[in-house]
Amino acid sequence: MSKAYWDLDQPRGRILPAVVAGLVPVLMILVAAGLLLVRPAFRGLDHAQAVLSAATELRSTSRALQRDVLLLIFDAPTREKTGQRLDTRLPEFRALADRLGVALDPVDPERARRIRETHAALADGVAAVAVSVRAGVGLDANWRVQQERVLAAEIPAARTNDPIIDQYRVFVTASLGEVKTALWLSFAIVFVALGFAVASAAVVLRR
């Protein structure tokens, strides 16, 4: 490369230093804004969405299991198919409850514990109905298991999960607002930094 590109006494030699003087502050501010503003906002949004998604899916699966329990008891022609569906859904239900518990653990370990306990009891109740129906003990006995094990467990499970859904819907909306604010602040900071960058480059070029 010609020495002229590095000779600050030559106009050509001041171009590279001017570019560096202009770009380095902008890049540094971009990194700082990303780490201090944008990244925390997106992490908060991701966590709120993860909790809301797991809680909503857990409630939906809970209702589907309860419908299947009633079909299992009262609809003999579809009983075998319903039982197979329950065998698939129950492990998924337990895994969902655990997923929600894991998402809640860092911020609310007590609620995470209640989610796991109440939904484990509900899953155990559903499994108990399936065992009772397959044992052929009779309609009244199956219905009693449903009332004592499923319905009794569903109420505390719903009372634990439903407030989480309502709360995290609000959190997701608030987190979206924080992300937008962080992005706009970052754009404003970068715009100001670009102004300083142009001024710095101009100073170097005028030397």
Coordinates of C-alpha atoms in Angstrom, one line a residue:
M1 CA 0.0 0.0 0.0
S2 CA 1.3 3.5 -0.8
K3 CA 2.8 5.4 2.0
A4 CA 0.4 8.2 1.1
Y5 CA -2.4 6.2 2.7
W6 CA -0.7 6.4 6.0
D7 CA 0.8 9.8 5.8
L8 CA -1.3 12.2 7.9
D9 CA 0.3 15.2 6.1
Q10 CA -1.4 14.0 2.9
P11 CA -5.2 14.3 2.3
R12 CA -5.3 10.7 1.2
G13 CA -3.5 9.6 4.4
R14 CA -6.2 11.1 6.6
I15 CA -9.0 9.0 5.1
L16 CA -8.4 5.8 7.0
P17 CA -8.0 7.6 10.4
A18 CA -11.1 9.5 9.7
V19 CA -13.1 6.3 9.0
V20 CA -11.8 4.7 12.2
A21 CA -12.6 7.8 14.3
G22 CA -16.1 7.8 12.9
L23 CA -16.9 4.1 13.1
V24 CA -15.3 3.0 16.4
P25 CA -17.5 5.2 18.7
V26 CA -20.6 4.1 16.8
L27 CA -19.7 0.4 17.1
M28 CA -18.9 0.8 20.8
I29 CA -22.2 2.5 21.4
L30 CA -24.1 -0.1 19.4
V31 CA -22.6 -2.9 21.6
A32 CA -23.3 -1.0 24.8
A33 CA -26.9 -0.3 23.8
G34 CA -27.4 -3.9 22.8
L35 CA -26.0 -5.2 26.1
L36 CA -27.6 -2.6 28.4
L37 CA -30.9 -1.9 26.8
V38 CA -32.0 -4.3 24.0
R39 CA -30.8 -7.6 25.4
P40 CA -32.4 -7.4 28.8
A41 CA -35.7 -6.2 27.2
F42 CA -35.7 -9.2 24.9
R43 CA -34.8 -11.6 27.7
G44 CA -37.7 -10.3 29.8
L45 CA -40.1 -10.8 26.8
D46 CA -38.8 -14.3 26.1
H47 CA -39.3 -15.4 29.7
A48 CA -42.8 -13.9 29.8
Q49 CA -43.8 -15.6 26.6
A50 CA -42.3 -18.9 27.7
V51 CA -44.4 -18.8 30.9
L52 CA -47.6 -17.8 29.2
S53 CA -47.2 -20.4 26.4
A54 CA -46.6 -23.2 28.9
A55 CA -49.4 -22.1 31.2
T56 CA -51.9 -21.7 28.4
E57 CA -51.0 -25.1 26.9
L58 CA -51.2 -26.7 30.3
R59 CA -54.8 -25.4 30.8
S60 CA -55.8 -26.6 27.4
T61 CA -54.4 -30.0 27.9
S62 CA -56.0 -30.2 31.4
R63 CA -59.4 -29.6 29.8
A64 CA -58.8 -32.1 27.1
L65 CA -57.9 -34.7 29.7
Q66 CA -61.1 -34.1 31.7
R67 CA -63.2 -34.5 28.5
D68 CA -61.4 -37.7 27.8
V69 CA -62.1 -39.0 31.3
L70 CA -65.8 -38.4 30.8
L71 CA -65.7 -40.2 27.4
L72 CA -63.8 -43.0 29.0
I73 CA -66.5 -43.5 31.6
F74 CA -69.6 -43.0 29.6
D75 CA -68.8 -43.7 25.9
A76 CA -68.2 -47.4 25.7
P77 CA -67.8 -47.5 21.8
T78 CA -64.9 -45.1 21.9
R79 CA -63.4 -46.3 25.2
E80 CA -60.4 -48.0 23.7
K81 CA -59.4 -45.1 21.5
T82 CA -59.9 -42.7 24.3
G83 CA -57.8 -44.8 26.6
Q84 CA -55.0 -44.8 24.1
R85 CA -55.2 -41.0 23.8
L86 CA -55.1 -40.6 27.5
D87 CA -52.0 -42.8 27.7
T88 CA -50.3 -40.4 25.3
R89 CA -51.6 -37.2 26.8
L90 CA -50.8 -37.9 30.4
P91 CA -47.0 -37.9 30.0
E92 CA -47.3 -34.8 27.9
F93 CA -49.4 -33.2 30.6
R94 CA -46.8 -34.0 33.3
A95 CA -44.0 -32.7 31.1
L96 CA -45.9 -29.4 30.5
A97 CA -46.4 -28.9 34.2
D98 CA -42.7 -29.5 34.8
R99 CA -41.8 -27.1 32.0
L100 CA -44.0 -24.4 33.5
G101 CA -42.4 -25.1 36.9
V102 CA -38.9 -24.7 35.4
A103 CA -39.9 -21.4 33.8
L104 CA -41.3 -20.1 37.1
D105 CA -38.5 -21.4 39.4
P106 CA -36.1 -18.4 39.0
V107 CA -38.8 -15.8 39.8
D108 CA -41.4 -17.6 41.9
P109 CA -40.3 -21.0 43.3
E110 CA -43.3 -21.3 45.6
R111 CA -45.8 -21.0 42.7
A112 CA -43.6 -23.4 40.7
R113 CA -43.9 -25.9 43.5
R114 CA -47.7 -25.5 43.6
I115 CA -48.0 -25.9 39.9
R116 CA -46.1 -29.2 40.0
E117 CA -48.0 -30.6 43.0
T118 CA -51.5 -29.7 41.9
H119 CA -51.0 -30.9 38.3
A120 CA -49.3 -34.1 39.5
A121 CA -52.4 -34.8 41.6
L122 CA -54.7 -34.1 38.6
A123 CA -52.6 -36.4 36.4
D124 CA -52.7 -39.1 39.1
G125 CA -56.5 -38.8 39.3
V126 CA -56.9 -39.2 35.5
A127 CA -54.7 -42.2 35.6
A128 CA -56.8 -43.6 38.5
V129 CA -59.9 -43.3 36.5
A130 CA -58.3 -45.1 33.5
V131 CA -57.3 -47.9 35.9
S132 CA -60.8 -48.1 37.3
V133 CA -62.5 -48.2 33.9
R134 CA -60.2 -50.9 32.6
A135 CA -60.8 -52.9 35.7
G136 CA -64.5 -53.0 34.8
V137 CA -65.7 -52.1 38.3
G138 CA -68.8 -50.4 37.1
L139 CA -70.2 -46.9 36.2
D140 CA -70.8 -45.8 39.8
A141 CA -67.4 -46.7 41.0
N142 CA -65.7 -45.0 38.0
W143 CA -67.8 -41.8 38.6
R144 CA -66.8 -41.8 42.2
V145 CA -63.1 -41.9 41.3
Q146 CA -63.7 -39.1 38.8
Q147 CA -65.3 -36.9 41.5
E148 CA -62.8 -37.7 44.3
R149 CA -59.6 -37.8 42.3
V150 CA -60.1 -35.7 39.1
L151 CA -62.6 -33.0 40.0
A152 CA -61.2 -32.5 43.4
A153 CA -57.7 -32.1 41.9
E154 CA -58.8 -29.9 39.0
I155 CA -60.0 -27.1 41.2
P156 CA -56.7 -26.3 43.0
A157 CA -54.8 -26.9 39.7
A158 CA -57.0 -24.3 37.9
R159 CA -56.8 -21.9 40.8
T160 CA -53.0 -22.1 40.6
N161 CA -52.6 -21.9 36.8
D162 CA -55.3 -19.4 35.8
P163 CA -53.8 -16.4 37.7
I164 CA -50.5 -17.1 36.0
I165 CA -52.1 -16.9 32.6
D166 CA -53.8 -13.6 33.4
Q167 CA -50.6 -12.2 35.0
Y168 CA -48.3 -13.1 32.2
R169 CA -50.6 -11.8 29.5
V170 CA -50.0 -8.4 31.2
F171 CA -46.3 -9.1 31.4
V172 CA -46.0 -10.0 27.7
T173 CA -47.7 -6.7 26.8
A174 CA -45.5 -4.7 29.1
S175 CA -42.4 -6.5 27.9
L176 CA -43.3 -5.7 24.3
G177 CA -43.5 -2.1 25.3
E178 CA -40.1 -2.3 26.9
V179 CA -38.6 -3.9 23.8
K180 CA -40.0 -1.1 21.6
T181 CA -38.7 1.6 24.0
A182 CA -35.3 0.0 24.2
L183 CA -35.1 -0.2 20.4
W184 CA -36.1 3.5 20.0
L185 CA -33.6 4.6 22.6
S186 CA -30.9 2.6 20.9
F187 CA -31.8 4.2 17.5
A188 CA -31.7 7.7 19.1
I189 CA -28.3 7.0 20.8
V190 CA -26.9 5.6 17.6
F191 CA -28.2 8.7 15.7
V192 CA -26.4 11.0 18.2
A193 CA -23.3 8.8 18.0
L194 CA -23.3 9.2 14.2
G195 CA -23.4 12.9 14.6
F196 CA -20.3 12.7 16.8
A197 CA -18.7 10.3 14.4
V198 CA -19.2 12.7 11.5
A199 CA -17.7 15.5 13.6
S200 CA -14.7 13.4 14.6
A201 CA -14.1 12.4 11.0
A202 CA -14.3 16.0 9.9
V203 CA -11.7 17.0 12.6
V204 CA -9.3 14.4 11.3
L205 CA -9.8 15.3 7.7
R206 CA -9.1 19.0 8.4
R207 CA -5.8 18.4 10.1

